XYZ file of C-alpha atoms in Angstrom:
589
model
C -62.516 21.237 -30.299
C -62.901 19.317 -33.319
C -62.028 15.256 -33.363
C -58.792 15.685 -35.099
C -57.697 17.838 -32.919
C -58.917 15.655 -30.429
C -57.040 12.786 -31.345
C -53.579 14.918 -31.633
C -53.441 15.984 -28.353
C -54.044 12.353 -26.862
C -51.890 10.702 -29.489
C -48.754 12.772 -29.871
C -48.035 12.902 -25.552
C -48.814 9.159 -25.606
C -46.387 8.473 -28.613
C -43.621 10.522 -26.667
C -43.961 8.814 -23.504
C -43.876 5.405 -25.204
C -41.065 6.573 -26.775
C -39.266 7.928 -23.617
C -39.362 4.553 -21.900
C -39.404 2.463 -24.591
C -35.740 3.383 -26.568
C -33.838 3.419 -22.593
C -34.962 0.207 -21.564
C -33.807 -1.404 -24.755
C -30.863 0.442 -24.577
C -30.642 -0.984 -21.282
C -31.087 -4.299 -22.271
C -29.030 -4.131 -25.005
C -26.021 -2.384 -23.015
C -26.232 -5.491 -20.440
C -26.545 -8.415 -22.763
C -23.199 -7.041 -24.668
C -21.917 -6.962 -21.615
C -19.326 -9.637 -19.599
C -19.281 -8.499 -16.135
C -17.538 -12.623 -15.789
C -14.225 -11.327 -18.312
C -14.655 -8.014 -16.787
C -13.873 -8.966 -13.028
C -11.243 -11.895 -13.969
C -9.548 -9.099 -15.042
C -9.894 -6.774 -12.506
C -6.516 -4.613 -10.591
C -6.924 -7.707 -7.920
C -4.188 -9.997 -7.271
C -4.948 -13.493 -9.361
C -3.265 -15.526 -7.057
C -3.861 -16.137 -3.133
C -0.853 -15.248 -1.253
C 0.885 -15.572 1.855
C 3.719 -12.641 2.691
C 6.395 -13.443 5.778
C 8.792 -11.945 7.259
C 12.512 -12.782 7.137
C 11.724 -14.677 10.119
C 9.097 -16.179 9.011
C 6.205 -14.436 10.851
C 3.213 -13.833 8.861
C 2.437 -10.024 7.952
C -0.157 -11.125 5.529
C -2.641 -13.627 3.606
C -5.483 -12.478 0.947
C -7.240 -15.669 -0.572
C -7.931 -14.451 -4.770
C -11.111 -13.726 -5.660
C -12.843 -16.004 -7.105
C -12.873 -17.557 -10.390
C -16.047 -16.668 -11.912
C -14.989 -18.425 -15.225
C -13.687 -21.682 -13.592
C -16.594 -24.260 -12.268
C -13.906 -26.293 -10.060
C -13.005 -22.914 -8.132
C -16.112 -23.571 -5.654
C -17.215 -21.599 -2.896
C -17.009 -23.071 0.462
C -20.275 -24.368 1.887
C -20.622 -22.564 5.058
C -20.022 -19.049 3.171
C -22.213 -19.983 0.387
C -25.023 -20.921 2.704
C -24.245 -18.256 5.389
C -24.923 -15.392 2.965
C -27.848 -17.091 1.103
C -29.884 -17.370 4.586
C -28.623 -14.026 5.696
C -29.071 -12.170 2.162
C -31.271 -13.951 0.067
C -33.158 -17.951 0.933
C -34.606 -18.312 -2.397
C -31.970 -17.694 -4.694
C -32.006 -20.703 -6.347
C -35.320 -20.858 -6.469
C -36.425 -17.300 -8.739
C -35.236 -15.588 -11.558
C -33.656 -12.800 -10.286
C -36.631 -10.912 -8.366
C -38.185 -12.424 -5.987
C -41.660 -11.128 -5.366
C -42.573 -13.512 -2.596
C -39.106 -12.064 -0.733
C -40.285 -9.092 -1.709
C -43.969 -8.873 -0.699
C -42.850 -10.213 2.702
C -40.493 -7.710 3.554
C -42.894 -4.832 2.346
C -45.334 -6.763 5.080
C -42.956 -6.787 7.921
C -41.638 -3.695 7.256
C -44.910 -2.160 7.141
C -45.859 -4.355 10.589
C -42.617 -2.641 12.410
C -43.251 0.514 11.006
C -39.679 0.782 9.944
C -37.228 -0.490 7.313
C -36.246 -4.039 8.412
C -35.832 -6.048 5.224
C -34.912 -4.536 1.983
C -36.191 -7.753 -0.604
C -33.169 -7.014 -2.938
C -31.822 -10.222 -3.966
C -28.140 -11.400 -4.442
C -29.039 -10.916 -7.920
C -30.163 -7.272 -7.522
C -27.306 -6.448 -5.558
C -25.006 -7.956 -8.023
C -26.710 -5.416 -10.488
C -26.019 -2.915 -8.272
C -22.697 -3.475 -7.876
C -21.663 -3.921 -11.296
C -23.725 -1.629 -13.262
C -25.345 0.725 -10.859
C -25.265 3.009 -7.648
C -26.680 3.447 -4.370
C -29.127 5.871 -5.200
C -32.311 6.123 -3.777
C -35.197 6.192 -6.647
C -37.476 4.820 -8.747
C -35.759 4.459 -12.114
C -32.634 2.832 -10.870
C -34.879 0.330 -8.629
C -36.865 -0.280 -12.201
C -33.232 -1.111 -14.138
C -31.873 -3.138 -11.373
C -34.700 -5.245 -11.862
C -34.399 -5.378 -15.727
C -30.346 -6.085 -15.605
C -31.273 -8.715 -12.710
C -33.675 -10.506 -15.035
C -30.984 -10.632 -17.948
C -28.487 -11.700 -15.553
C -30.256 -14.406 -14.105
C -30.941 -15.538 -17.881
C -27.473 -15.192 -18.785
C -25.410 -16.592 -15.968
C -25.294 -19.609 -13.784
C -26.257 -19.136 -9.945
C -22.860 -20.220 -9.208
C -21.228 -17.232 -11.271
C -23.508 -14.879 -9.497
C -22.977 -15.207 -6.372
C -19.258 -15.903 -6.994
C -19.568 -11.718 -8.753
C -21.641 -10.733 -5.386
C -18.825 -12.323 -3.001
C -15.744 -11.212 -4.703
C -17.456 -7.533 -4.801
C -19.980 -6.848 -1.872
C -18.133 -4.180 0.038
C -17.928 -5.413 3.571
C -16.314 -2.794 5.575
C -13.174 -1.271 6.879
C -12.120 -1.393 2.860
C -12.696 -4.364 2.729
C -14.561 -5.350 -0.906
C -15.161 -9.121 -1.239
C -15.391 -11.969 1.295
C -11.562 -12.242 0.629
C -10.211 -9.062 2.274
C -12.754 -9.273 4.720
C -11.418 -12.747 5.881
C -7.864 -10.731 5.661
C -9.420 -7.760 7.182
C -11.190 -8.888 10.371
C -9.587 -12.341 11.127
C -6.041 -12.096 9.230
C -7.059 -15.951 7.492
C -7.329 -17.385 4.543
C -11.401 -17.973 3.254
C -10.747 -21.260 3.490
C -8.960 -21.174 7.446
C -12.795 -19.471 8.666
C -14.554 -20.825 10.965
C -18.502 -21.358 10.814
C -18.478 -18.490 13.231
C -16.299 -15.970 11.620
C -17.912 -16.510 8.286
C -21.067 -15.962 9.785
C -20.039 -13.159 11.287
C -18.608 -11.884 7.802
C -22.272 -12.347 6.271
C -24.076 -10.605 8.968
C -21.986 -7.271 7.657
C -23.574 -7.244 4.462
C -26.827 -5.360 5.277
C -24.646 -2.322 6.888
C -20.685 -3.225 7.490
C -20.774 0.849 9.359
C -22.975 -0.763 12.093
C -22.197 -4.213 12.630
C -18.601 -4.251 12.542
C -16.341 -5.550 15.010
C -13.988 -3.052 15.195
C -16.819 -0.558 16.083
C -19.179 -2.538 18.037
C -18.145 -5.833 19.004
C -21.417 -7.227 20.699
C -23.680 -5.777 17.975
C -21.519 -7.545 15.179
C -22.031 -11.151 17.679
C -25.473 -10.157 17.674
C -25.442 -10.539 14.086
C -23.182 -13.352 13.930
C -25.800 -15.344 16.078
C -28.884 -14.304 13.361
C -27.560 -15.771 10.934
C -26.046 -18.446 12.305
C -30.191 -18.753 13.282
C -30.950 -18.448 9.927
C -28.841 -21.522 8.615
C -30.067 -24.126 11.306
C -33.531 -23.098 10.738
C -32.994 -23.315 6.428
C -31.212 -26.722 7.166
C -27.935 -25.671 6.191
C -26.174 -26.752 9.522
C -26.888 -28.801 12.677
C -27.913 -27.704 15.884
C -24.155 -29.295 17.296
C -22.381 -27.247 14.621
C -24.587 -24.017 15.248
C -23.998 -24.049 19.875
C -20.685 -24.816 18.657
C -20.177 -21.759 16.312
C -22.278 -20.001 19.030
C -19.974 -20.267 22.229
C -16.844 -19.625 19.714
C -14.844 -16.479 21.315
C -14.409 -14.013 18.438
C -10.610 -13.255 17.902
C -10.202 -10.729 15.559
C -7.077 -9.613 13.741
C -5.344 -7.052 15.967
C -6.103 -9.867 19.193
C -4.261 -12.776 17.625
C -0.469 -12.600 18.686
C 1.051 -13.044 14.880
C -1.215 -10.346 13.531
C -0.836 -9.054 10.156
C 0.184 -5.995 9.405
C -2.180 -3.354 8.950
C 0.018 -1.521 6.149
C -1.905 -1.691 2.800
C 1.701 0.364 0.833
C 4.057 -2.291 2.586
C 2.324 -5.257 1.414
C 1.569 -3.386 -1.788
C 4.909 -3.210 -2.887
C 5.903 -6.349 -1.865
C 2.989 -7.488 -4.353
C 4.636 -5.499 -7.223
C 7.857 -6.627 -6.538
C 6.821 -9.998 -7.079
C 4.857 -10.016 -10.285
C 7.560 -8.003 -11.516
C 10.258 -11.119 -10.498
C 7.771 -13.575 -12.224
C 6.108 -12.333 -15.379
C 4.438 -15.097 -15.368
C 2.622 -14.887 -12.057
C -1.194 -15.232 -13.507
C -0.854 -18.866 -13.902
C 0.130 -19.680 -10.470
C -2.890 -20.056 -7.716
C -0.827 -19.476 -4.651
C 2.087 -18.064 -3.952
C 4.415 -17.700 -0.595
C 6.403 -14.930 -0.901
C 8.750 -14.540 1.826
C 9.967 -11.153 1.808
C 13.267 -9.331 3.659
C 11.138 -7.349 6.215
C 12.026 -7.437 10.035
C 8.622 -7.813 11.602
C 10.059 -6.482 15.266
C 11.728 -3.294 13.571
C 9.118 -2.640 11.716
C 6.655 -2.228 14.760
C 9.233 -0.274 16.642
C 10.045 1.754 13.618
C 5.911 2.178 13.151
C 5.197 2.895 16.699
C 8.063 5.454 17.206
C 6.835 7.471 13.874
C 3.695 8.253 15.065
C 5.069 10.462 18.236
C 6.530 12.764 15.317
C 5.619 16.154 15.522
C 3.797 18.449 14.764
C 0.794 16.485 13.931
C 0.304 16.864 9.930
C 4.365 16.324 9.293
C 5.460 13.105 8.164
C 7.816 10.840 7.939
C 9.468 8.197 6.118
C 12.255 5.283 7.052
C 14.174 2.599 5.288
C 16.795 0.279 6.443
C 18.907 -1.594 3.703
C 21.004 -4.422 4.400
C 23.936 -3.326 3.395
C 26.165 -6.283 1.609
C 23.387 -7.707 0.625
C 20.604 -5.044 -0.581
C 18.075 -6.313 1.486
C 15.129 -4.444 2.705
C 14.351 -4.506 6.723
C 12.771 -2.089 7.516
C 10.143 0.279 5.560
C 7.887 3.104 7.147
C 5.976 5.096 4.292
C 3.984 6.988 6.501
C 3.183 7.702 10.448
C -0.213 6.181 9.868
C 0.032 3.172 6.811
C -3.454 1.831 7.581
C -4.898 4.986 5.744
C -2.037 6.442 3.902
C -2.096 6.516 0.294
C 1.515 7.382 -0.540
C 4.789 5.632 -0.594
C 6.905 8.455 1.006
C 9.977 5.650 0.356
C 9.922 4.911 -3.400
C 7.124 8.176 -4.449
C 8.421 11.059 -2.672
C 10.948 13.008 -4.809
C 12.776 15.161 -2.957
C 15.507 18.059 -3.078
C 18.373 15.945 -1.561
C 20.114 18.991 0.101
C 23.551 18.084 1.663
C 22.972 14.236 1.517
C 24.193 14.541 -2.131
C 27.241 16.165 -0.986
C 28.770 12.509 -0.987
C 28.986 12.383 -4.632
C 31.513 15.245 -5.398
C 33.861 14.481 -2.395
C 33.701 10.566 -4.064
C 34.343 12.275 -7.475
C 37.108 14.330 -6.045
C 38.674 11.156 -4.196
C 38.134 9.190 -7.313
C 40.584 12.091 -9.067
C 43.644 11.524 -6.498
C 42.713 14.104 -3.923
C 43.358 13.638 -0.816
C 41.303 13.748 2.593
C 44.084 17.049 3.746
C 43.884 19.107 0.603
C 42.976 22.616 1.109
C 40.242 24.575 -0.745
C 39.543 28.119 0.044
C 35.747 27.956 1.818
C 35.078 31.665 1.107
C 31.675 33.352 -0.265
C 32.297 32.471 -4.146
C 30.020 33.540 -7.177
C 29.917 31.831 -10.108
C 28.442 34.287 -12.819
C 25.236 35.430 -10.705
C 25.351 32.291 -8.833
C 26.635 33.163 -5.506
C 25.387 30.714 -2.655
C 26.549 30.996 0.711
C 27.344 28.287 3.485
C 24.606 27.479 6.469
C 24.471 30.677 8.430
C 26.764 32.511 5.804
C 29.386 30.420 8.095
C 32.978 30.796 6.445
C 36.294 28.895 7.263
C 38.396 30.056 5.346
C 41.404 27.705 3.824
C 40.174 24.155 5.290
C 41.081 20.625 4.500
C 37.938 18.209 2.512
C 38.022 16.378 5.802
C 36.679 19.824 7.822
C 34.513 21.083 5.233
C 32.722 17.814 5.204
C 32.240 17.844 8.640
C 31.157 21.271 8.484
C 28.576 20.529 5.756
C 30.194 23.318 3.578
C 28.607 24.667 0.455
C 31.102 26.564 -1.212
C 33.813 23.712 -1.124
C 31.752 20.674 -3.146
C 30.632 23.422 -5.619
C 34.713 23.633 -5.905
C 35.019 20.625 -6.733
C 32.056 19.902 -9.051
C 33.390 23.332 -11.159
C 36.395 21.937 -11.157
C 36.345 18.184 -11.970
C 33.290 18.684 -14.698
C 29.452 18.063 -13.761
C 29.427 15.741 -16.246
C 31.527 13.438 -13.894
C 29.327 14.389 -11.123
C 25.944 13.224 -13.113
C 27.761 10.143 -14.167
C 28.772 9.354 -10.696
C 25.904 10.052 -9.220
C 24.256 7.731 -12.137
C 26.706 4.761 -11.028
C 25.548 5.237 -7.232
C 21.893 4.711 -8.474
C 20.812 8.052 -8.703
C 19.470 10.436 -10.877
C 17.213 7.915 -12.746
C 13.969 9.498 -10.670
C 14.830 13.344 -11.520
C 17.271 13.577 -14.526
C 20.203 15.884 -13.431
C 21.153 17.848 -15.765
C 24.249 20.204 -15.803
C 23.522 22.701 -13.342
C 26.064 23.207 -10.364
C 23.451 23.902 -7.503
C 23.135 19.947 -8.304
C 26.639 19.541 -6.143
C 24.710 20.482 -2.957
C 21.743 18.727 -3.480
C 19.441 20.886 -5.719
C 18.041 17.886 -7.358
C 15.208 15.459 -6.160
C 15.660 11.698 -5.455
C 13.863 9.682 -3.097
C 14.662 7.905 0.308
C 15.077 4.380 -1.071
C 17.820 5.592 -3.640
C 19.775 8.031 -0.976
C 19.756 5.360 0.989
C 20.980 2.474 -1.015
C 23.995 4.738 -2.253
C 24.716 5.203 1.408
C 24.474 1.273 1.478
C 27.740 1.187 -1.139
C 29.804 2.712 1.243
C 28.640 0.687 4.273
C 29.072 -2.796 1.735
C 33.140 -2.445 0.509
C 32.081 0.149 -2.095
C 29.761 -2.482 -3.451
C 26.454 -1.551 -5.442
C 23.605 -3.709 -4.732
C 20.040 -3.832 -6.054
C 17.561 -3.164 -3.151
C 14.930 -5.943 -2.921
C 12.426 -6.834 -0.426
C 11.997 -10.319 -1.212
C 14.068 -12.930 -0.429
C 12.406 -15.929 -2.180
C 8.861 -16.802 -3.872
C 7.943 -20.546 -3.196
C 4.114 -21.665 -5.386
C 2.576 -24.875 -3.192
C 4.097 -28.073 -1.731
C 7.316 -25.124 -1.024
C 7.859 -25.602 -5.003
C 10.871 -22.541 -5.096
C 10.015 -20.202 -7.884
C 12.823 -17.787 -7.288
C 15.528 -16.732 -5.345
C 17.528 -13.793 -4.479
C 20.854 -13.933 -5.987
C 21.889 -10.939 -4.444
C 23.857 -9.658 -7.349
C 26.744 -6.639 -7.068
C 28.980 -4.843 -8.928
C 32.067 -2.999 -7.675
C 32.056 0.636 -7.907
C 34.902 2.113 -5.848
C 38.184 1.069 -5.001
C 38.872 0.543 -1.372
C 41.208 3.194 -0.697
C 38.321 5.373 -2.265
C 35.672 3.733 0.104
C 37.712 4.388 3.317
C 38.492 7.217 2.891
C 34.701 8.577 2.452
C 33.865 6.172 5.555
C 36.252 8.488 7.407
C 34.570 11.757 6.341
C 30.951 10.326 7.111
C 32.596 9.187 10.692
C 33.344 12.422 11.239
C 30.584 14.182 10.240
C 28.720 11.976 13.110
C 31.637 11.893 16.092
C 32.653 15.961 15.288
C 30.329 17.246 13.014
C 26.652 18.543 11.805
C 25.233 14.897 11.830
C 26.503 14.644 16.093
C 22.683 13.935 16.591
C 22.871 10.681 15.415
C 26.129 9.840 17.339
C 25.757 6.640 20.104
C 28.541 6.583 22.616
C 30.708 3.325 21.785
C 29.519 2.895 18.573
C 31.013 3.532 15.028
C 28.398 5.076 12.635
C 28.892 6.679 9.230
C 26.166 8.988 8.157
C 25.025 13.102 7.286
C 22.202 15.104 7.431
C 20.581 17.285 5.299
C 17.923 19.876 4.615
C 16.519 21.732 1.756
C 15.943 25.207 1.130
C 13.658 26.406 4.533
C 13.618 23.180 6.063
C 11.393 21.746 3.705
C 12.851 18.489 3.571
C 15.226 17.481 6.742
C 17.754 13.892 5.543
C 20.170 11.654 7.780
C 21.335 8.460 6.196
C 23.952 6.912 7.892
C 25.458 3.416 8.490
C 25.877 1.102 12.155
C 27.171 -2.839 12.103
C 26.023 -4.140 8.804
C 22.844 -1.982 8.339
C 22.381 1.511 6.194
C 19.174 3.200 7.300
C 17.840 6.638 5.964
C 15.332 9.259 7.120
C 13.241 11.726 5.989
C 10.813 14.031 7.424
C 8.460 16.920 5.876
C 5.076 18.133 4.738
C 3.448 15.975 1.707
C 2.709 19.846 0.887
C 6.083 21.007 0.874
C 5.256 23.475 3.291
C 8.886 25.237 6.026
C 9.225 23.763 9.214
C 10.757 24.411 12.413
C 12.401 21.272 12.433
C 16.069 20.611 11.568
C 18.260 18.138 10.154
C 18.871 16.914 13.689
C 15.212 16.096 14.113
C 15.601 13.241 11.517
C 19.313 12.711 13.408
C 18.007 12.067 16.436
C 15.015 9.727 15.121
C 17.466 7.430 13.195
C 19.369 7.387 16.935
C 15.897 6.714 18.543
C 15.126 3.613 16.135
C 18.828 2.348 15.986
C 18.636 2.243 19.647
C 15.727 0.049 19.778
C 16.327 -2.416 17.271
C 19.895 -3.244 18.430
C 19.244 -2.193 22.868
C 21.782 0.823 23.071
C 21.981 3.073 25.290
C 21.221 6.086 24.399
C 21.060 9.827 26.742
């Protein structure tokens, strides 16, 4: 082999390995110095402000602190959580540049002593890298660019701003991300309410929230607690009186304190949205106390009664409105909130079935018909639609009042044909629905062919139980910013939609339909109450809405898949009756 040759074949591998390295890591570098991780979190989905949410009696259902302010110097972190996390996670971070190879070499020596993984020598830094630009995944090259985007970030940011980006995003268990919803999380407190013990026991989750968590292993996550509380007496951080103190501190988690929060992520979720929609203006306020309509005591007994549902995978969804008023008391999304995803109140569009039925017997009352007016309940086609009644059940000539209460098909299509659907949509429109599936003019829509969901139903259910009244639902009932500074208040604003004569008269069929009719499995001896079922094609989706004392509530139960079930109409009957009993103490057989 000649020299030039020679030369080529050492040269040319060298040149592309230089190469291969040399353009990623500068693309590396580049990519994080044009990057703002700071703007980039301020920004982030989380709330800006720290709130407090109670119920209409004022009980708390639930505090988050913000994150914090990585852009603001005079939003500080609180010196036992600083200090609790920098002896648990990382003693010399304000000492190196981002790596520390004395942390480092010391855990490769201990670990190699124990013959097992004890220490992993990332720093805050590195884990902020992690975090932000990286994964979890085990291997070289992303160990080599952690290092690389922890050197930049050390040269670009104060230690302050780092560890402020580690706290507000260091996933700390049982969804919790950030020291914030972990202080929500575990101890139902503000950051600023913690204890030296509870934020030490918040620090000793970072190395693996799975294991040392509270909720899983109590005396493991103590264990931990009492490391680091260790750890900050021996760095200085606190005295021995504060550490025996934090020490002999019982642990009272979340679920153990008697005002717990709620653990219902959608609830308090909405409640949020409701709010920033009320103030537009909400990013410049720090703290706000929102203090919303819900009834703490029916919404346990409404949660706790949901979960006995069956069968197992069908669920279930409950509202109760105020009714002259609008008010929100009561919301259940879901037989299990704490890892439900889906609003089943204001998400779930649904056909309405015969729970629509209200809107042409309004329409027809509207017109000057009366309750005893006959139509001809027969089986009817209109061109080569030709529906039949609930078990092809026919009456024959019957008054509106008995083919209410019989939940007849044939007679509201009557009506709808013969008034105009055009009325019925505009109705229907006035009552609040229609807005979440457009109806267009189609007559199955007189018996409920069209989707809605629970929270609209049930508020147009509300009009009747309210004077024929239209109110705007709302789940807050005022938003106060510090020193009880009021920001807003409900108003509770109305408009009249039917005349009274109107109103009475469709009391009277929904009384009827309860006392004598297909809805009899909501019915409570001694008790008025106003209300009908209804189901969708195969049981699909099973309704009651109905009206007691001053209170609308509806119900709906069914498979998120849309799947038939064995249930009825009288399942979600007989659950309304279950929680009505409750929250007022009737008797029920």
């Amino acid at each position: 082999m000649n020299e030039k040759k020679y030369k080529y074949l050492i040269i040319t591998p060298s040149i592309f390995i230089f190469f291969g390295i040399f353009f990623p890591v500068i693309n590396l570098i580049r990519f994080t110095l044009n990057s703002n991780p700071l703007k980039n979190n301020n920004n982030s989905k989380s709330i800006t402000y720290s709130y407090e949410i109670l119920s209409s009696d004022n009980k708390i259902l639930s505090k988050l602190s913000r994150k914090f302010d990585v852009l603001d110097d005079t939003n500080s972190i609180p010196f036992f959580l600083k200090y609790s996390f920098i002896s648990g996670e990382d003693k010399r971070f304000f000492k190196h540049n981002g790596i520390d190879l004395i942390g480092l070499s010391r855990a490769l020596i201990n670990n190699i002593q124990s013959r097992s993984f004890k220490e992993g020598g990332s720093t805050i830094t590195q884990q902020v890298a992690r975090l932000i630009f990286l994964n979890n995944d085990l291997s070289f090259q992303r160990k080599i660019k952690e290092m690389i985007i922890s050197l930049i970030l050390d040269f670009k940011y104060s230690k302050s701003q780092i560890l402020k980006l580690y706290l507000n995003n260091i996933y700390l268990g049982s969804g919790a991300y950030g020291v914030n919803e972990a202080s929500q999380v575990y101890f139902g407190k503000f950051i600023n309410e913690l204890t030296l013990s509870e934020v030490a026991l918040i620090a000793g989750l970072a190395p693996a929230p799975s294991i040392y968590s509270p909720y899983e292993n109590i005396d493991l996550a103590i264990k931990q607690r009492n490391k680091i509380l260790e750890s900050m007496y021996l760095d200085g951080h606190i005295s021995l009186g504060e550490k025996d103190s934090a020490l002999q501190e019982k642990v009272k988690l979340n679920y153990q304190i008697d005002n717990k929060n709620l653990n219902d992520k959608l609830l308090v979720n909405y409640i949020l949205e409701e709010a920033n929609k009320i103030i537009k203006t909400h990013k410049k306020y720090k703290f706000l106390k929102i203090k919303s309509s819900i009834n703490k005591n029916w919404q346990e007994i409404g949660q706790h009664i949901s979960k006995y549902i069956g069968p197992n995978n069908i669920e279930i969804a409950l509202v109760s409105i105020e009714s002259n008023t609008g008010l929100i008391r009561t919301m259940i999304t879901s037989k299990n909130p704490s890892i439900n995803e889906f609003n089943r109140v204001t998400s779930a569009v649904r056909p309405l079935g015969s729970t629509f039925k209200i809107i042409p017997y309004a329409a027809a009352l509207i017109e000057g018909r009366k309750l005893s007016d006959k139509f001809e309940d027969i089986p009817t086609c209109w061109k080569d639609y030709c529906p039949n009644n609930f078990s092809e059940n026919y009456l024959g000539k019957i008054s509106l009042t008995e083919s209410f209460k019989k939940s007849s098909n044939i007679v509201p299509l009557k009506i709808a044909n013969n008034i105009g659907l055009k009325k019925i949509i505009n109705l229907a429109n006035l009552f609040g629905l229609g807005y979440e599936q457009k109806l267009e003019e189609f007559l199955p829509l007189a018996i409920g062919s069209y989707g809605d969901n629970l929270l609209n139903i049930t508020n147009a259910y509300a009009v009747l139980n309210s004077n024929g009244n239209l109110y705007k639902p709302s789940i807050i009932e005022k938003i106060e910013s510090k020193n009880q500074e009021l920001i807003w208040e409900n108003k509770f604003v109305h408009k009249k939609i039917l005349a009274p004569k109107v109103n009475k008269n469709l009391n009277n069929l929904l009384e009827k339909s309860v006392s004598e009719g297909t809805s009899i499995g909501a019915s409570i001896k001694g008790e008025r109450i106003f209300g009908k079922t209804g189901t969708s094609d195969e049981n699909r989706d099973l309704w009651f809405i109905g009206s007691i004392k001053n209170l609308t509530t509806g119900v709906w139960i069914g498979f998120d898949e849309n799947k038939k079930s064995n249930l009825s109409s009288g399942n979600a009957a007989y659950f309304w009756k279950k929680f009505i009993s409750k929250i007022f103490d009737l008797k029920i057989q």
